[in-house]
Amino acid sequence: MNKIFTFIAAVFALASCSTSKQIEPINLVGKWAIVNAMGMSTEGCERQAFIEFNDEGRMNGNATVNNFFGSYVLKADQLSFSNIGTTMMMGPT
């Protein structure tokens, strides 16, 4: 689960590295591949890690073994999550 939040934090850290003072709207809607989390590659894992945001404030994804889901709110450059859940399947450590 920490991998997911690290990815999201990295996305917003990169998005905030703009030289312009005007904040461009961020569009998260769609499926995003997670290729690196906490300094570790997700390549070669059991399943491709991803996070997907819809336009109704819901998100879901896979962290290579476990699935996760919940709600999100994006206001300006702040992303908030709520009602987050995850599966607890057995997988490699």
PDB file of N, CA and C in Angstrom:
ATOM      1  N   MET A   1       0.820  -1.183   0.000  1.00  0.00           N
ATOM      2  CA  MET A   1       0.000   0.000   0.000  1.00  0.00           C
ATOM      3  C   MET A   1       0.872   1.259   0.000  1.00  0.00           C
ATOM      4  N   ASN A   2       2.029   1.196   0.699  1.00  0.00           N
ATOM      5  CA  ASN A   2       2.934   2.340   0.710  1.00  0.00           C
ATOM      6  C   ASN A   2       3.452   2.654  -0.679  1.00  0.00           C
ATOM      7  N   LYS A   3       3.589   1.630  -1.528  1.00  0.00           N
ATOM      8  CA  LYS A   3       4.054   1.842  -2.890  1.00  0.00           C
ATOM      9  C   LYS A   3       3.112   2.777  -3.632  1.00  0.00           C
ATOM     10  N   ILE A   4       1.835   2.593  -3.436  1.00  0.00           N
ATOM     11  CA  ILE A   4       0.819   3.375  -4.140  1.00  0.00           C
ATOM     12  C   ILE A   4       0.925   4.839  -3.748  1.00  0.00           C
ATOM     13  N   PHE A   5       1.006   5.096  -2.444  1.00  0.00           N
ATOM     14  CA  PHE A   5       1.053   6.471  -1.988  1.00  0.00           C
ATOM     15  C   PHE A   5       2.360   7.138  -2.378  1.00  0.00           C
ATOM     16  N   THR A   6       3.450   6.390  -2.423  1.00  0.00           N
ATOM     17  CA  THR A   6       4.720   6.942  -2.875  1.00  0.00           C
ATOM     18  C   THR A   6       4.609   7.350  -4.336  1.00  0.00           C
ATOM     19  N   PHE A   7       3.975   6.511  -5.150  1.00  0.00           N
ATOM     20  CA  PHE A   7       3.773   6.832  -6.560  1.00  0.00           C
ATOM     21  C   PHE A   7       2.956   8.107  -6.709  1.00  0.00           C
ATOM     22  N   ILE A   8       1.865   8.202  -5.976  1.00  0.00           N
ATOM     23  CA  ILE A   8       0.979   9.360  -6.080  1.00  0.00           C
ATOM     24  C   ILE A   8       1.716  10.619  -5.634  1.00  0.00           C
ATOM     25  N   ALA A   9       2.475  10.520  -4.554  1.00  0.00           N
ATOM     26  CA  ALA A   9       3.239  11.671  -4.083  1.00  0.00           C
ATOM     27  C   ALA A   9       4.254  12.104  -5.136  1.00  0.00           C
ATOM     28  N   ALA A  10       4.886  11.136  -5.800  1.00  0.00           N
ATOM     29  CA  ALA A  10       5.872  11.454  -6.834  1.00  0.00           C
ATOM     30  C   ALA A  10       5.215  12.150  -8.018  1.00  0.00           C
ATOM     31  N   VAL A  11       4.028  11.696  -8.404  1.00  0.00           N
ATOM     32  CA  VAL A  11       3.308  12.318  -9.521  1.00  0.00           C
ATOM     33  C   VAL A  11       3.043  13.783  -9.218  1.00  0.00           C
ATOM     34  N   PHE A  12       2.585  14.066  -8.007  1.00  0.00           N
ATOM     35  CA  PHE A  12       2.265  15.445  -7.678  1.00  0.00           C
ATOM     36  C   PHE A  12       3.507  16.290  -7.418  1.00  0.00           C
ATOM     37  N   ALA A  13       4.570  15.686  -6.950  1.00  0.00           N
ATOM     38  CA  ALA A  13       5.819  16.424  -6.786  1.00  0.00           C
ATOM     39  C   ALA A  13       6.328  16.863  -8.148  1.00  0.00           C
ATOM     40  N   LEU A  14       6.277  15.971  -9.126  1.00  0.00           N
ATOM     41  CA  LEU A  14       6.721  16.316 -10.475  1.00  0.00           C
ATOM     42  C   LEU A  14       5.789  17.345 -11.112  1.00  0.00           C
ATOM     43  N   ALA A  15       4.502  17.206 -10.867  1.00  0.00           N
ATOM     44  CA  ALA A  15       3.539  18.140 -11.447  1.00  0.00           C
ATOM     45  C   ALA A  15       3.710  19.541 -10.869  1.00  0.00           C
ATOM     46  N   SER A  16       4.237  19.638  -9.656  1.00  0.00           N
ATOM     47  CA  SER A  16       4.388  20.939  -9.026  1.00  0.00           C
ATOM     48  C   SER A  16       5.703  21.624  -9.400  1.00  0.00           C
ATOM     49  N   CYS A  17       6.549  20.983 -10.186  1.00  0.00           N
ATOM     50  CA  CYS A  17       7.854  21.540 -10.562  1.00  0.00           C
ATOM     51  C   CYS A  17       7.750  22.430 -11.786  1.00  0.00           C
ATOM     52  N   SER A  18       6.795  23.285 -11.822  1.00  0.00           N
ATOM     53  CA  SER A  18       6.591  24.169 -12.955  1.00  0.00           C
ATOM     54  C   SER A  18       7.204  25.533 -12.657  1.00  0.00           C
ATOM     55  N   THR A  19       7.759  26.192 -13.682  1.00  0.00           N
ATOM     56  CA  THR A  19       8.295  27.530 -13.492  1.00  0.00           C
ATOM     57  C   THR A  19       7.204  28.580 -13.580  1.00  0.00           C
ATOM     58  N   SER A  20       6.057  28.225 -14.093  1.00  0.00           N
ATOM     59  CA  SER A  20       4.938  29.145 -14.207  1.00  0.00           C
ATOM     60  C   SER A  20       4.234  29.282 -12.865  1.00  0.00           C
ATOM     61  N   LYS A  21       3.795  30.491 -12.539  1.00  0.00           N
ATOM     62  CA  LYS A  21       3.091  30.712 -11.280  1.00  0.00           C
ATOM     63  C   LYS A  21       1.627  30.312 -11.398  1.00  0.00           C
ATOM     64  N   GLN A  22       1.098  30.208 -12.597  1.00  0.00           N
ATOM     65  CA  GLN A  22      -0.282  29.809 -12.803  1.00  0.00           C
ATOM     66  C   GLN A  22      -0.365  28.286 -12.749  1.00  0.00           C
ATOM     67  N   ILE A  23      -1.290  27.781 -11.933  1.00  0.00           N
ATOM     68  CA  ILE A  23      -1.433  26.333 -11.791  1.00  0.00           C
ATOM     69  C   ILE A  23      -2.283  25.798 -12.935  1.00  0.00           C
ATOM     70  N   GLU A  24      -1.709  24.881 -13.692  1.00  0.00           N
ATOM     71  CA  GLU A  24      -2.447  24.227 -14.767  1.00  0.00           C
ATOM     72  C   GLU A  24      -3.336  23.151 -14.158  1.00  0.00           C
ATOM     73  N   PRO A  25      -4.546  22.985 -14.660  1.00  0.00           N
ATOM     74  CA  PRO A  25      -5.409  21.916 -14.138  1.00  0.00           C
ATOM     75  C   PRO A  25      -4.769  20.544 -14.374  1.00  0.00           C
ATOM     76  N   ILE A  26      -4.863  19.689 -13.374  1.00  0.00           N
ATOM     77  CA  ILE A  26      -4.330  18.339 -13.476  1.00  0.00           C
ATOM     78  C   ILE A  26      -5.474  17.404 -13.806  1.00  0.00           C
ATOM     79  N   ASN A  27      -5.308  16.594 -14.825  1.00  0.00           N
ATOM     80  CA  ASN A  27      -6.329  15.613 -15.193  1.00  0.00           C
ATOM     81  C   ASN A  27      -5.785  14.220 -14.894  1.00  0.00           C
ATOM     82  N   LEU A  28      -6.307  13.604 -13.846  1.00  0.00           N
ATOM     83  CA  LEU A  28      -5.861  12.270 -13.457  1.00  0.00           C
ATOM     84  C   LEU A  28      -6.653  11.154 -14.119  1.00  0.00           C
ATOM     85  N   VAL A  29      -7.783  11.465 -14.721  1.00  0.00           N
ATOM     86  CA  VAL A  29      -8.682  10.439 -15.246  1.00  0.00           C
ATOM     87  C   VAL A  29      -7.944   9.560 -16.242  1.00  0.00           C
ATOM     88  N   GLY A  30      -8.025   8.261 -16.006  1.00  0.00           N
ATOM     89  CA  GLY A  30      -7.377   7.295 -16.874  1.00  0.00           C
ATOM     90  C   GLY A  30      -6.574   6.300 -16.061  1.00  0.00           C
ATOM     91  N   LYS A  31      -5.909   5.409 -16.765  1.00  0.00           N
ATOM     92  CA  LYS A  31      -5.119   4.354 -16.149  1.00  0.00           C
ATOM     93  C   LYS A  31      -3.644   4.718 -16.240  1.00  0.00           C
ATOM     94  N   TRP A  32      -2.959   4.691 -15.106  1.00  0.00           N
ATOM     95  CA  TRP A  32      -1.560   5.061 -15.009  1.00  0.00           C
ATOM     96  C   TRP A  32      -0.752   3.837 -14.599  1.00  0.00           C
ATOM     97  N   ALA A  33       0.289   3.523 -15.333  1.00  0.00           N
ATOM     98  CA  ALA A  33       1.173   2.415 -14.975  1.00  0.00           C
ATOM     99  C   ALA A  33       2.092   2.859 -13.841  1.00  0.00           C
ATOM    100  N   ILE A  34       2.313   1.971 -12.893  1.00  0.00           N
ATOM    101  CA  ILE A  34       3.280   2.210 -11.823  1.00  0.00           C
ATOM    102  C   ILE A  34       4.507   1.374 -12.190  1.00  0.00           C
ATOM    103  N   VAL A  35       5.557   2.029 -12.613  1.00  0.00           N
ATOM    104  CA  VAL A  35       6.747   1.316 -13.075  1.00  0.00           C
ATOM    105  C   VAL A  35       7.862   1.303 -12.041  1.00  0.00           C
ATOM    106  N   ASN A  36       7.772   2.208 -11.066  1.00  0.00           N
ATOM    107  CA  ASN A  36       8.779   2.288 -10.018  1.00  0.00           C
ATOM    108  C   ASN A  36       8.097   2.810  -8.767  1.00  0.00           C
ATOM    109  N   ALA A  37       8.319   2.156  -7.643  1.00  0.00           N
ATOM    110  CA  ALA A  37       7.729   2.594  -6.380  1.00  0.00           C
ATOM    111  C   ALA A  37       8.747   2.396  -5.267  1.00  0.00           C
ATOM    112  N   MET A  38       8.965   3.418  -4.487  1.00  0.00           N
ATOM    113  CA  MET A  38       9.918   3.375  -3.376  1.00  0.00           C
ATOM    114  C   MET A  38      11.297   2.914  -3.837  1.00  0.00           C
ATOM    115  N   GLY A  39      11.693   3.344  -5.034  1.00  0.00           N
ATOM    116  CA  GLY A  39      13.007   3.010  -5.558  1.00  0.00           C
ATOM    117  C   GLY A  39      13.133   1.609  -6.127  1.00  0.00           C
ATOM    118  N   MET A  40      12.017   0.893  -6.222  1.00  0.00           N
ATOM    119  CA  MET A  40      12.058  -0.478  -6.739  1.00  0.00           C
ATOM    120  C   MET A  40      11.221  -0.567  -8.009  1.00  0.00           C
ATOM    121  N   SER A  41      11.735  -1.285  -8.989  1.00  0.00           N
ATOM    122  CA  SER A  41      11.024  -1.492 -10.237  1.00  0.00           C
ATOM    123  C   SER A  41       9.881  -2.491 -10.035  1.00  0.00           C
ATOM    124  N   THR A  42       8.778  -2.270 -10.719  1.00  0.00           N
ATOM    125  CA  THR A  42       7.668  -3.230 -10.688  1.00  0.00           C
ATOM    126  C   THR A  42       7.740  -4.185 -11.871  1.00  0.00           C
ATOM    127  N   GLU A  43       8.755  -4.020 -12.737  1.00  0.00           N
ATOM    128  CA  GLU A  43       8.923  -4.898 -13.895  1.00  0.00           C
ATOM    129  C   GLU A  43       9.194  -6.328 -13.435  1.00  0.00           C
ATOM    130  N   GLY A  44       8.557  -7.280 -14.085  1.00  0.00           N
ATOM    131  CA  GLY A  44       8.751  -8.688 -13.778  1.00  0.00           C
ATOM    132  C   GLY A  44       7.926  -9.188 -12.597  1.00  0.00           C
ATOM    133  N   CYS A  45       7.082  -8.338 -12.057  1.00  0.00           N
ATOM    134  CA  CYS A  45       6.227  -8.752 -10.944  1.00  0.00           C
ATOM    135  C   CYS A  45       5.080  -9.621 -11.455  1.00  0.00           C
ATOM    136  N   GLU A  46       4.365 -10.208 -10.532  1.00  0.00           N
ATOM    137  CA  GLU A  46       3.253 -11.104 -10.870  1.00  0.00           C
ATOM    138  C   GLU A  46       2.262 -10.447 -11.830  1.00  0.00           C
ATOM    139  N   ARG A  47       1.905  -9.195 -11.565  1.00  0.00           N
ATOM    140  CA  ARG A  47       1.007  -8.429 -12.439  1.00  0.00           C
ATOM    141  C   ARG A  47       1.531  -7.006 -12.564  1.00  0.00           C
ATOM    142  N   GLN A  48       1.150  -6.333 -13.638  1.00  0.00           N
ATOM    143  CA  GLN A  48       1.550  -4.941 -13.840  1.00  0.00           C
ATOM    144  C   GLN A  48       0.850  -4.048 -12.812  1.00  0.00           C
ATOM    145  N   ALA A  49       1.614  -3.292 -12.070  1.00  0.00           N
ATOM    146  CA  ALA A  49       1.047  -2.355 -11.102  1.00  0.00           C
ATOM    147  C   ALA A  49       0.449  -1.161 -11.841  1.00  0.00           C
ATOM    148  N   PHE A  50      -0.710  -0.698 -11.374  1.00  0.00           N
ATOM    149  CA  PHE A  50      -1.352   0.466 -11.985  1.00  0.00           C
ATOM    150  C   PHE A  50      -2.285   1.131 -10.990  1.00  0.00           C
ATOM    151  N   ILE A  51      -2.656   2.365 -11.295  1.00  0.00           N
ATOM    152  CA  ILE A  51      -3.717   3.069 -10.586  1.00  0.00           C
ATOM    153  C   ILE A  51      -4.591   3.713 -11.643  1.00  0.00           C
ATOM    154  N   GLU A  52      -5.894   3.655 -11.431  1.00  0.00           N
ATOM    155  CA  GLU A  52      -6.843   4.197 -12.399  1.00  0.00           C
ATOM    156  C   GLU A  52      -7.817   5.126 -11.680  1.00  0.00           C
ATOM    157  N   PHE A  53      -7.998   6.320 -12.242  1.00  0.00           N
ATOM    158  CA  PHE A  53      -8.909   7.309 -11.701  1.00  0.00           C
ATOM    159  C   PHE A  53     -10.068   7.484 -12.675  1.00  0.00           C
ATOM    160  N   ASN A  54     -11.308   7.524 -12.167  1.00  0.00           N
ATOM    161  CA  ASN A  54     -12.427   7.841 -13.056  1.00  0.00           C
ATOM    162  C   ASN A  54     -12.899   9.263 -12.790  1.00  0.00           C
ATOM    163  N   ASP A  55     -13.819   9.751 -13.607  1.00  0.00           N
ATOM    164  CA  ASP A  55     -14.276  11.133 -13.473  1.00  0.00           C
ATOM    165  C   ASP A  55     -15.388  11.295 -12.439  1.00  0.00           C
ATOM    166  N   GLU A  56     -15.696  10.231 -11.705  1.00  0.00           N
ATOM    167  CA  GLU A  56     -16.725  10.295 -10.661  1.00  0.00           C
ATOM    168  C   GLU A  56     -16.113  10.257  -9.260  1.00  0.00           C
ATOM    169  N   GLY A  57     -14.793  10.449  -9.166  1.00  0.00           N
ATOM    170  CA  GLY A  57     -14.135  10.494  -7.867  1.00  0.00           C
ATOM    171  C   GLY A  57     -13.784   9.143  -7.269  1.00  0.00           C
ATOM    172  N   ARG A  58     -13.721   8.110  -8.095  1.00  0.00           N
ATOM    173  CA  ARG A  58     -13.331   6.770  -7.626  1.00  0.00           C
ATOM    174  C   ARG A  58     -11.988   6.400  -8.230  1.00  0.00           C
ATOM    175  N   MET A  59     -11.228   5.611  -7.488  1.00  0.00           N
ATOM    176  CA  MET A  59      -9.954   5.109  -8.000  1.00  0.00           C
ATOM    177  C   MET A  59      -9.823   3.643  -7.619  1.00  0.00           C
ATOM    178  N   ASN A  60      -9.013   2.930  -8.394  1.00  0.00           N
ATOM    179  CA  ASN A  60      -8.713   1.531  -8.100  1.00  0.00           C
ATOM    180  C   ASN A  60      -7.390   1.203  -8.772  1.00  0.00           C
ATOM    181  N   GLY A  61      -6.849   0.063  -8.413  1.00  0.00           N
ATOM    182  CA  GLY A  61      -5.600  -0.328  -9.038  1.00  0.00           C
ATOM    183  C   GLY A  61      -5.091  -1.646  -8.517  1.00  0.00           C
ATOM    184  N   ASN A  62      -3.851  -1.922  -8.885  1.00  0.00           N
ATOM    185  CA  ASN A  62      -3.193  -3.149  -8.483  1.00  0.00           C
ATOM    186  C   ASN A  62      -1.762  -2.798  -8.088  1.00  0.00           C
ATOM    187  N   ALA A  63      -1.320  -3.359  -6.958  1.00  0.00           N
ATOM    188  CA  ALA A  63       0.040  -3.117  -6.476  1.00  0.00           C
ATOM    189  C   ALA A  63       0.898  -4.364  -6.673  1.00  0.00           C
ATOM    190  N   THR A  64       0.785  -4.998  -7.796  1.00  0.00           N
ATOM    191  CA  THR A  64       1.458  -6.204  -8.291  1.00  0.00           C
ATOM    192  C   THR A  64       0.832  -7.489  -7.757  1.00  0.00           C
ATOM    193  N   VAL A  65       0.321  -7.507  -6.554  1.00  0.00           N
ATOM    194  CA  VAL A  65      -0.365  -8.688  -6.025  1.00  0.00           C
ATOM    195  C   VAL A  65      -1.770  -8.296  -5.566  1.00  0.00           C
ATOM    196  N   ASN A  66      -1.857  -7.306  -4.698  1.00  0.00           N
ATOM    197  CA  ASN A  66      -3.132  -6.897  -4.130  1.00  0.00           C
ATOM    198  C   ASN A  66      -3.788  -5.773  -4.906  1.00  0.00           C
ATOM    199  N   ASN A  67      -5.105  -5.801  -4.938  1.00  0.00           N
ATOM    200  CA  ASN A  67      -5.890  -4.729  -5.532  1.00  0.00           C
ATOM    201  C   ASN A  67      -6.228  -3.708  -4.457  1.00  0.00           C
ATOM    202  N   PHE A  68      -6.456  -2.468  -4.860  1.00  0.00           N
ATOM    203  CA  PHE A  68      -6.884  -1.423  -3.939  1.00  0.00           C
ATOM    204  C   PHE A  68      -7.959  -0.595  -4.611  1.00  0.00           C
ATOM    205  N   PHE A  69      -8.707   0.143  -3.817  1.00  0.00           N
ATOM    206  CA  PHE A  69      -9.837   0.914  -4.332  1.00  0.00           C
ATOM    207  C   PHE A  69     -10.202   1.979  -3.318  1.00  0.00           C
ATOM    208  N   GLY A  70     -10.926   2.973  -3.750  1.00  0.00           N
ATOM    209  CA  GLY A  70     -11.365   4.025  -2.841  1.00  0.00           C
ATOM    210  C   GLY A  70     -11.876   5.230  -3.595  1.00  0.00           C
ATOM    211  N   SER A  71     -12.016   6.319  -2.866  1.00  0.00           N
ATOM    212  CA  SER A  71     -12.489   7.584  -3.428  1.00  0.00           C
ATOM    213  C   SER A  71     -11.361   8.598  -3.392  1.00  0.00           C
ATOM    214  N   TYR A  72     -11.449   9.585  -4.271  1.00  0.00           N
ATOM    215  CA  TYR A  72     -10.457  10.658  -4.261  1.00  0.00           C
ATOM    216  C   TYR A  72     -11.124  11.980  -4.597  1.00  0.00           C
ATOM    217  N   VAL A  73     -10.487  13.052  -4.156  1.00  0.00           N
ATOM    218  CA  VAL A  73     -10.903  14.412  -4.493  1.00  0.00           C
ATOM    219  C   VAL A  73      -9.643  15.166  -4.885  1.00  0.00           C
ATOM    220  N   LEU A  74      -9.688  15.810  -6.036  1.00  0.00           N
ATOM    221  CA  LEU A  74      -8.574  16.622  -6.512  1.00  0.00           C
ATOM    222  C   LEU A  74      -9.043  18.066  -6.561  1.00  0.00           C
ATOM    223  N   LYS A  75      -8.443  18.916  -5.729  1.00  0.00           N
ATOM    224  CA  LYS A  75      -8.754  20.348  -5.715  1.00  0.00           C
ATOM    225  C   LYS A  75      -7.454  21.099  -5.930  1.00  0.00           C
ATOM    226  N   ALA A  76      -7.388  21.821  -7.030  1.00  0.00           N
ATOM    227  CA  ALA A  76      -6.167  22.545  -7.425  1.00  0.00           C
ATOM    228  C   ALA A  76      -5.012  21.550  -7.483  1.00  0.00           C
ATOM    229  N   ASP A  77      -4.046  21.663  -6.591  1.00  0.00           N
ATOM    230  CA  ASP A  77      -2.911  20.749  -6.611  1.00  0.00           C
ATOM    231  C   ASP A  77      -2.883  19.838  -5.387  1.00  0.00           C
ATOM    232  N   GLN A  78      -4.038  19.626  -4.749  1.00  0.00           N
ATOM    233  CA  GLN A  78      -4.114  18.752  -3.578  1.00  0.00           C
ATOM    234  C   GLN A  78      -4.999  17.548  -3.868  1.00  0.00           C
ATOM    235  N   LEU A  79      -4.469  16.367  -3.594  1.00  0.00           N
ATOM    236  CA  LEU A  79      -5.178  15.112  -3.811  1.00  0.00           C
ATOM    237  C   LEU A  79      -5.475  14.486  -2.455  1.00  0.00           C
ATOM    238  N   SER A  80      -6.747  14.175  -2.225  1.00  0.00           N
ATOM    239  CA  SER A  80      -7.163  13.543  -0.967  1.00  0.00           C
ATOM    240  C   SER A  80      -7.838  12.214  -1.273  1.00  0.00           C
ATOM    241  N   PHE A  81      -7.597  11.220  -0.422  1.00  0.00           N
ATOM    242  CA  PHE A  81      -8.207   9.909  -0.569  1.00  0.00           C
ATOM    243  C   PHE A  81      -9.096   9.619   0.631  1.00  0.00           C
ATOM    244  N   SER A  82     -10.141   8.810   0.405  1.00  0.00           N
ATOM    245  CA  SER A  82     -10.986   8.367   1.510  1.00  0.00           C
ATOM    246  C   SER A  82     -11.561   7.001   1.167  1.00  0.00           C
ATOM    247  N   ASN A  83     -12.046   6.330   2.190  1.00  0.00           N
ATOM    248  CA  ASN A  83     -12.673   5.008   2.028  1.00  0.00           C
ATOM    249  C   ASN A  83     -11.792   4.052   1.234  1.00  0.00           C
ATOM    250  N   ILE A  84     -10.520   4.003   1.564  1.00  0.00           N
ATOM    251  CA  ILE A  84      -9.578   3.151   0.841  1.00  0.00           C
ATOM    252  C   ILE A  84      -9.615   1.740   1.410  1.00  0.00           C
ATOM    253  N   GLY A  85      -9.640   0.767   0.510  1.00  0.00           N
ATOM    254  CA  GLY A  85      -9.599  -0.631   0.891  1.00  0.00           C
ATOM    255  C   GLY A  85      -8.598  -1.367   0.022  1.00  0.00           C
ATOM    256  N   THR A  86      -8.205  -2.540   0.474  1.00  0.00           N
ATOM    257  CA  THR A  86      -7.262  -3.357  -0.289  1.00  0.00           C
ATOM    258  C   THR A  86      -7.528  -4.822  -0.024  1.00  0.00           C
ATOM    259  N   THR A  87      -7.195  -5.643  -0.987  1.00  0.00           N
ATOM    260  CA  THR A  87      -7.261  -7.090  -0.776  1.00  0.00           C
ATOM    261  C   THR A  87      -6.009  -7.504  -0.002  1.00  0.00           C
ATOM    262  N   MET A  88      -6.038  -8.697   0.540  1.00  0.00           N
ATOM    263  CA  MET A  88      -4.888  -9.182   1.316  1.00  0.00           C
ATOM    264  C   MET A  88      -4.516 -10.590   0.835  1.00  0.00           C
ATOM    265  N   MET A  89      -4.200 -10.668  -0.455  1.00  0.00           N
ATOM    266  CA  MET A  89      -3.822 -11.958  -1.044  1.00  0.00           C
ATOM    267  C   MET A  89      -2.382 -12.294  -0.723  1.00  0.00           C
ATOM    268  N   MET A  90      -2.091 -13.567  -0.670  1.00  0.00           N
ATOM    269  CA  MET A  90      -0.728 -13.997  -0.404  1.00  0.00           C
ATOM    270  C   MET A  90       0.099 -13.840  -1.673  1.00  0.00           C
ATOM    271  N   GLY A  91       1.272 -13.293  -1.514  1.00  0.00           N
ATOM    272  CA  GLY A  91       2.156 -13.115  -2.658  1.00  0.00           C
ATOM    273  C   GLY A  91       3.599 -13.115  -2.188  1.00  0.00           C
ATOM    274  N   PRO A  92       4.518 -12.999  -3.131  1.00  0.00           N
ATOM    275  CA  PRO A  92       5.938 -12.976  -2.751  1.00  0.00           C
ATOM    276  C   PRO A  92       6.251 -11.762  -1.895  1.00  0.00           C
ATOM    277  N   THR A  93       7.230 -11.907  -1.027  1.00  0.00           N
ATOM    278  CA  THR A  93       7.608 -10.781  -0.155  1.00  0.00           C
ATOM    279  C   THR A  93       8.799 -10.062  -0.688  1.00  0.00           C
TER     280      THR A  93
END
